[in-house]
Coordinates of C-alpha atoms and ligand atoms in Angstrom, one line a residue:
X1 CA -8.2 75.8 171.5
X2 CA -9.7 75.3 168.2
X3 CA -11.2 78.2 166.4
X4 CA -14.0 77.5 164.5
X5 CA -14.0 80.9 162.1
X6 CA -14.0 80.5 158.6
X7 CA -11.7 82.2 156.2
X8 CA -12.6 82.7 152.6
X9 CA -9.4 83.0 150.0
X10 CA -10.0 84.6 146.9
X11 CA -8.0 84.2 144.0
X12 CA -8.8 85.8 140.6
X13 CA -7.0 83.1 137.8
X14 CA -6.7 84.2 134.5
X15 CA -4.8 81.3 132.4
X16 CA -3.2 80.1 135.7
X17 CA -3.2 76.2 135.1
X18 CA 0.6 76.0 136.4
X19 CA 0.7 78.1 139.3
X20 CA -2.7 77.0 140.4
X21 CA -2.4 73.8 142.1
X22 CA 1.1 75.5 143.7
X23 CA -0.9 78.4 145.1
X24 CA -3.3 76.3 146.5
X25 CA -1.7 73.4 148.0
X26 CA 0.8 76.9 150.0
X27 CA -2.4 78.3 151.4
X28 CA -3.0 74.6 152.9
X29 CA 0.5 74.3 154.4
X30 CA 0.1 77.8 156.1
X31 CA -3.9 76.8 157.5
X32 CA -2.4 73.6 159.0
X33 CA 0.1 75.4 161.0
X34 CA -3.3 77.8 162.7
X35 CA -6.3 77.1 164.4
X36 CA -8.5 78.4 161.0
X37 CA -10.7 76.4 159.0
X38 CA -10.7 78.0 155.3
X39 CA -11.7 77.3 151.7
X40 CA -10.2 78.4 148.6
X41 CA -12.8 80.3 146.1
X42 CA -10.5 80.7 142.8
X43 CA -12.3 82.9 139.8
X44 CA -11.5 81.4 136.3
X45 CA -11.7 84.6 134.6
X46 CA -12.7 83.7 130.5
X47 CA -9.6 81.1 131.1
X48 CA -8.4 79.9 127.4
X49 CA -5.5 77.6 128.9
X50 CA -6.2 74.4 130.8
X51 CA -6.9 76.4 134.3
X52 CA -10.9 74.7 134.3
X53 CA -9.0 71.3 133.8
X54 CA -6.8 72.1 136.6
X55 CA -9.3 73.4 138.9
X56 CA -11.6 70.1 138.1
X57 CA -9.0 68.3 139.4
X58 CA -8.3 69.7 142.5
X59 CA -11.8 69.3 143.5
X60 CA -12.4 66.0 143.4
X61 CA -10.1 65.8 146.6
X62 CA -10.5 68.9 148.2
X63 CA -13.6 69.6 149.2
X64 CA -12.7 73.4 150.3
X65 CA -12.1 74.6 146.8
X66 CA -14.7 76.1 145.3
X67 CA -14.5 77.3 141.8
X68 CA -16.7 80.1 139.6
X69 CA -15.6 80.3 135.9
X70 CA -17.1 83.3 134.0
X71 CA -18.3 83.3 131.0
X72 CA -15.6 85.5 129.7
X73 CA -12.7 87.5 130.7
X74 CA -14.4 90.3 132.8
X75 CA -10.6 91.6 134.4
X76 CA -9.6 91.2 137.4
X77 CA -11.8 93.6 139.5
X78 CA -15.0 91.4 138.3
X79 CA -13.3 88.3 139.1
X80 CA -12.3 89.6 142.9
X81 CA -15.8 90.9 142.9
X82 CA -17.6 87.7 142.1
X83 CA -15.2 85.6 144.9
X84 CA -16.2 88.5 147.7
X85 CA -20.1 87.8 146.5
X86 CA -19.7 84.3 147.1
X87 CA -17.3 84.3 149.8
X88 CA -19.0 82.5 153.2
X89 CA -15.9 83.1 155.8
X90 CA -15.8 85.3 159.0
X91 CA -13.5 87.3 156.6
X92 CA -12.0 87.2 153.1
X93 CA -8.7 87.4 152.2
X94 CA -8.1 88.0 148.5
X95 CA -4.4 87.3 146.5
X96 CA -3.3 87.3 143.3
X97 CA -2.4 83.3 142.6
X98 CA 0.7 83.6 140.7
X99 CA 2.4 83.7 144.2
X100 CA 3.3 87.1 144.0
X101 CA 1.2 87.9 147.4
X102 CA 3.0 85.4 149.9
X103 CA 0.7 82.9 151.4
X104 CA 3.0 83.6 154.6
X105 CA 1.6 86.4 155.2
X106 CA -1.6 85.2 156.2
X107 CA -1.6 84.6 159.6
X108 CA 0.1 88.1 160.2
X109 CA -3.1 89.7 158.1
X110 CA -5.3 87.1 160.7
X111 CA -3.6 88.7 164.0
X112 CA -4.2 92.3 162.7
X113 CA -8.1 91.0 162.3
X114 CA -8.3 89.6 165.7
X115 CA -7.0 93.2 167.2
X116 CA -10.5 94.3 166.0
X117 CA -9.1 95.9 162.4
X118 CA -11.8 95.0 159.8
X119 CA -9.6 95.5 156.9
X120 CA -6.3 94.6 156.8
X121 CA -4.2 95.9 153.7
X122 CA -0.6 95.2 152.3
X123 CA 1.7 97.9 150.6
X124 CA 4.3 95.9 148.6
X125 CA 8.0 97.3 149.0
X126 CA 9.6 98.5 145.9
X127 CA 10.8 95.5 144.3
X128 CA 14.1 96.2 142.4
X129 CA 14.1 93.3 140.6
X130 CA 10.4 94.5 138.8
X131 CA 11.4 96.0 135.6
X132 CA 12.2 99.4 135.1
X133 CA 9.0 100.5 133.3
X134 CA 6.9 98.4 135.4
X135 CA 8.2 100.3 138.8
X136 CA 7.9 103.4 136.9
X137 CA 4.6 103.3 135.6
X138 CA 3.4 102.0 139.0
X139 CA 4.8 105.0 140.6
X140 CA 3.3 107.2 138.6
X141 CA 0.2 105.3 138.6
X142 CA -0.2 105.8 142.1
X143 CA 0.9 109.2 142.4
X144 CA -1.7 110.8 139.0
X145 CA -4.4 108.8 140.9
X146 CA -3.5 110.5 144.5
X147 CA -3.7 114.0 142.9
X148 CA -6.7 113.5 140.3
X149 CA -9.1 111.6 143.0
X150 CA -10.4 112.2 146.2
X151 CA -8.9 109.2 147.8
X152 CA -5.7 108.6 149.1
X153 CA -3.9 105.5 148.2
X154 CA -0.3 104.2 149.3
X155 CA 2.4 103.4 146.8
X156 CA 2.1 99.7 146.2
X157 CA -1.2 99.1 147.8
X158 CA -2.1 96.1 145.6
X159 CA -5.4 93.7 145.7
X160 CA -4.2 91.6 148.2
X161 CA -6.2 92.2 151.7
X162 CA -7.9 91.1 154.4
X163 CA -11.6 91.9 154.4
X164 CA -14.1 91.4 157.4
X165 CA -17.5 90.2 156.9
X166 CA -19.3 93.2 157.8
X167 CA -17.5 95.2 154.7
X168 CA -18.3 92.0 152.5
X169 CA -21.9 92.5 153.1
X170 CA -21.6 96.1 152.4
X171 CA -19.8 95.8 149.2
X172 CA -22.0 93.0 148.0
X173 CA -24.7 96.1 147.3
X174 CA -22.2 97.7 145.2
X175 CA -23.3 97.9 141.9
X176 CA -20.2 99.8 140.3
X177 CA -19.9 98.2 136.4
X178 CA -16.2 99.0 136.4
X179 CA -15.2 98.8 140.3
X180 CA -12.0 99.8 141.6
X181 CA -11.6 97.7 144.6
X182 CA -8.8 99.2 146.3
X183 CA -9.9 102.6 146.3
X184 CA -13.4 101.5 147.3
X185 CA -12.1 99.8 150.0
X186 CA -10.6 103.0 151.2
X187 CA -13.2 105.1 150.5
X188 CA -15.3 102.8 152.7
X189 CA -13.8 104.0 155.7
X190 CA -14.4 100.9 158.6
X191 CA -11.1 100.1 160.7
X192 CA -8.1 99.7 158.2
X193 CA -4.7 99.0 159.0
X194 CA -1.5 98.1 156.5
X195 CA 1.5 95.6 156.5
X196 CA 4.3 95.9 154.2
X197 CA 5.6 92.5 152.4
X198 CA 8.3 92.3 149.9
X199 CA 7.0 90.9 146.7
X200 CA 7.9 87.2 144.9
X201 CA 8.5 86.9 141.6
X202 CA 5.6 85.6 139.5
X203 CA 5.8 81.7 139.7
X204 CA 4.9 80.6 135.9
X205 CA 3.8 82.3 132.9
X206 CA 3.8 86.2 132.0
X207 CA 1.8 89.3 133.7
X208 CA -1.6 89.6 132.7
X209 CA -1.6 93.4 132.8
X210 CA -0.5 94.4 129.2
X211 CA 0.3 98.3 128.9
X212 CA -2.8 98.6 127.3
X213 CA -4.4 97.1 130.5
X214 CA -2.5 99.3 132.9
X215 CA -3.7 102.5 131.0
X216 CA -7.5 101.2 131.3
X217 CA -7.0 100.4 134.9
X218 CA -5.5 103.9 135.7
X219 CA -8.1 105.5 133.7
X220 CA -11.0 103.7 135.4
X221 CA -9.1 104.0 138.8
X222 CA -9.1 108.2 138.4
X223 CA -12.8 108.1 136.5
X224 CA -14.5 106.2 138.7
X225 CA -13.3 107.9 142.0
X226 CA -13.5 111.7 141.2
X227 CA -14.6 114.4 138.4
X228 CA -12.0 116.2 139.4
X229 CA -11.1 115.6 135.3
X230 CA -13.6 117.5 134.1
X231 CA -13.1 120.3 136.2
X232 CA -9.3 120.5 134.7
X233 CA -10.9 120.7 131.3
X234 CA -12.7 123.7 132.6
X235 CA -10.0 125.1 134.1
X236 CA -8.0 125.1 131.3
X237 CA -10.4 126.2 128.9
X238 CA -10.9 129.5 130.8
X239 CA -7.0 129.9 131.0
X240 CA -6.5 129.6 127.4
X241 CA -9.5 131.7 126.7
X242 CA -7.7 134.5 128.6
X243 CA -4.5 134.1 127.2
X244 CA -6.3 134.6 123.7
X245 CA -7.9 137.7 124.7
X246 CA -4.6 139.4 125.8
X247 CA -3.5 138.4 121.9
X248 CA -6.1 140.3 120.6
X249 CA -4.5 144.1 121.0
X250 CA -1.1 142.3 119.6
X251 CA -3.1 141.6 116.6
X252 CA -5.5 144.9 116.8
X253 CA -1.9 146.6 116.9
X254 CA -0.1 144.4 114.1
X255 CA -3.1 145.3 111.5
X256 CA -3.1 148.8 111.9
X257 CA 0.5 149.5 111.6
X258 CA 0.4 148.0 108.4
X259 CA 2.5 144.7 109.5
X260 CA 2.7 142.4 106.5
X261 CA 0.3 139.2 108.0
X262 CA 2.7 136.4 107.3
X263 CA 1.4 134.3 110.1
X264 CA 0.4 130.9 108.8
X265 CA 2.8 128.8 110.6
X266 CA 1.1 130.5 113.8
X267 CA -2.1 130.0 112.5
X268 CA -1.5 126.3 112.0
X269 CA -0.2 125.8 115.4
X270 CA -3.0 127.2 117.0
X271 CA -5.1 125.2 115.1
X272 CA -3.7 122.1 116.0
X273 CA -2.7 122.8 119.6
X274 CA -6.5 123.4 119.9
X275 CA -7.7 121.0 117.9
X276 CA -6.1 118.7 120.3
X277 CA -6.9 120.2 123.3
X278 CA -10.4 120.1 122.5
X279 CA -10.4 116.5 122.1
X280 CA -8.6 115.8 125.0
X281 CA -11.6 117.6 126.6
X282 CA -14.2 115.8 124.9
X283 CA -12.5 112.8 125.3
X284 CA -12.6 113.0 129.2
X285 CA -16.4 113.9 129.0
X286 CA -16.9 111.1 126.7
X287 CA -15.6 109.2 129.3
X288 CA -17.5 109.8 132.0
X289 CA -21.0 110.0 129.6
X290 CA -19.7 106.4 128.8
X291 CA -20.2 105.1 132.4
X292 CA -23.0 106.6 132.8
X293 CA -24.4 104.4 129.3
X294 CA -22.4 101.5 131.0
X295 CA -24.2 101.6 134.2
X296 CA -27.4 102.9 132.8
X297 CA -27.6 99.7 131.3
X298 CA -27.8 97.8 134.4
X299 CA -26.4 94.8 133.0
X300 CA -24.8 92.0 135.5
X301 CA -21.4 92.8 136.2
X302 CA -20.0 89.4 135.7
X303 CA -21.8 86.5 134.3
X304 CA -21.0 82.5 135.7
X305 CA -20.9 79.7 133.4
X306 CA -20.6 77.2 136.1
X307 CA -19.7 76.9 139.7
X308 CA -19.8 74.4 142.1
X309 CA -21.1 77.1 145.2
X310 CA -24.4 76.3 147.1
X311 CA -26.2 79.1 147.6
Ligands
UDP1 N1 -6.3 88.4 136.4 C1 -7.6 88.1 136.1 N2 -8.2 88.7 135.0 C2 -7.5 89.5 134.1 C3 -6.1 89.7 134.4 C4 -5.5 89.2 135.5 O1 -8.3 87.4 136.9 O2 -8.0 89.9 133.1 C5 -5.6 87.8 137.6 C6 -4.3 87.0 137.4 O3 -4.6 85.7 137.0 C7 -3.6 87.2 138.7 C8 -4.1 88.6 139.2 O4 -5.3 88.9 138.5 O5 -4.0 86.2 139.6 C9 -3.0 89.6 138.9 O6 -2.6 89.6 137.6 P1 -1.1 89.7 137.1 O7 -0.3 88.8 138.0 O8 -1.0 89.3 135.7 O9 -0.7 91.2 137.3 P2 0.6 91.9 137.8 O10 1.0 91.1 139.1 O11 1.6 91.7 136.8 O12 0.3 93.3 138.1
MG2 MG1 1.2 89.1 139.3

């Protein structure tokens, strides 16, 4: 029996050229083995390699690859955002397309969406061959982002997923300026399920996540999911406000027994130790006032150059 639903995969491409047409022509192999029609939406986010070449040549003979190419980088998130907006399948499945996210997978994330599941997420086993720092900051990314937000997420639970159409339309009337996909996705309740996949090694080229990157990411992943932040400033204002009362008799005490006052060095370390604290604090109020500018604003998320999608 032939099906007649319509998949829709995503894939963000920033300088991609060489894994592109790879990716692509995998996802074909695996929808000729299954009774899916699909097409291939892939995001040229601000490409400055020859990814737009590449792209305009898989078109010509494939008329199920669709393309957008932004204007400029606008990260990942933006780039998975614009493909879900423009996405026309029964369901969406977005990947990364350096073939990290195994095109194999796909009919195992299909039979979980035929069960009724209407999203169907991975969690990516460790991967010892990742390097050290990588692993490490990817723990730890997961695990500040558990304790300083309000949702849960699993160890490894990367942007590659299953989405039904229902949650499509429902996210389209997000408006978030800095989204953080796979925590919205949680937070958006609906019928989720996982499957665990052991990670490839990136096909061509280097990571697109810098340090700096992963910093903004985890910074925009607590921020824009809880103000559980700036309650920590507070709470540790009023903890070091009572720790500097009980000081006071100490020094009441030390003045009138006639104690020589030789306390610079203590006086400099307070002053730095607050100095820094305090602009810690600031800092994670600036941060939130900042989104608030951002989105203020109102400004499009993500702005096309060209496409080749009919609305
Ligand atoms: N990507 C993007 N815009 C960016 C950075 C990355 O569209 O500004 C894409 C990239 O082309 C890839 C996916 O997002 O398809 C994941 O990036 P990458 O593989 O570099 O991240 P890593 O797997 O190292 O975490
Ligand atoms: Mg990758």
């Amino acid at each position: 029996m032939i099906s007649n639903k319509l998949v829709s995969i995503v894939l963000p491409a920033y300088n991609e050229s060489e894994n592109i047409i790879k990716v692509c022509s995998e996802i074909d192999n695996i929808f000729k083995k299954i009774n899916y029609s699909h097409e291939i939406i892939l995001v040229a986010d601000g490409c400055t390699d020859n990814t737009m070449e590449t792209i305009q040549h898989l078109i010509v003979n494939n008329n199920h690859v669709f393309f957008i190419e932004f204007s400029r980088n606008f990260g990942h998130q933006l780039a998975l955002k614009a493909g879900l907006d423009h996405a026309k399948g029964d369901c969406v499945i977005s990947m990364d397309c350096d073939l990290q996210h195994p095109p194999e997978l796909i009919p195992e994330l299909l039979k979980e969406w035929e069960t009724g599941f209407e999203i169907v997420y991975t969690i990516r086993l460790e991967d010892k061959k990742l390097p050290f720092a990588k692993r490490i900051s990817s723990n730890l990314f997961y695990k500040t982002l558990n304790s300083l937000s309000d949702v849960e997420l699993e160890t490894g639970s990367a942007d590659f997923r299953l989405i039904d159409k229902k949650v499509i339309s429902v996210i389209r009337n997000f408006n978030e300026n800095e989204p953080f996909l796979r925590g919205l996705f949680k937070w958006m309740g609906f019928k989720q399920t996982s499957i665990e996949y052991a990670p490839c090694p990136r096909q061509f080229g280097k990571s697109k996540y810098s340090v700096k990157k992963m910093l903004k990411f985890a910074l925009q992943g607590v921020t824009s999911f809880s103000i559980k932040p700036l309650y920590a400033a507070t709470y540790i204002g009023f903890t070091l406000s009572i720790l500097s009362i009980l000081y006071v008799p100490y020094v009441l005490y030390a003045y009138h027994s006639g104690k020589e006052v030789s306390g610079w060095s203590s006086t400099i370390i307070t002053i730095v130790f607050f100095g820094g604290l305090q602009l810690i604090i600031l800092g994670i109020i600036g941060i939130y006032i900042g989104k608030m500018f951002m989105q203020v604003k109102s400004r499009p998320n993500y702005i096309i150059r060209s496409t080749n999608i009919k609305e």
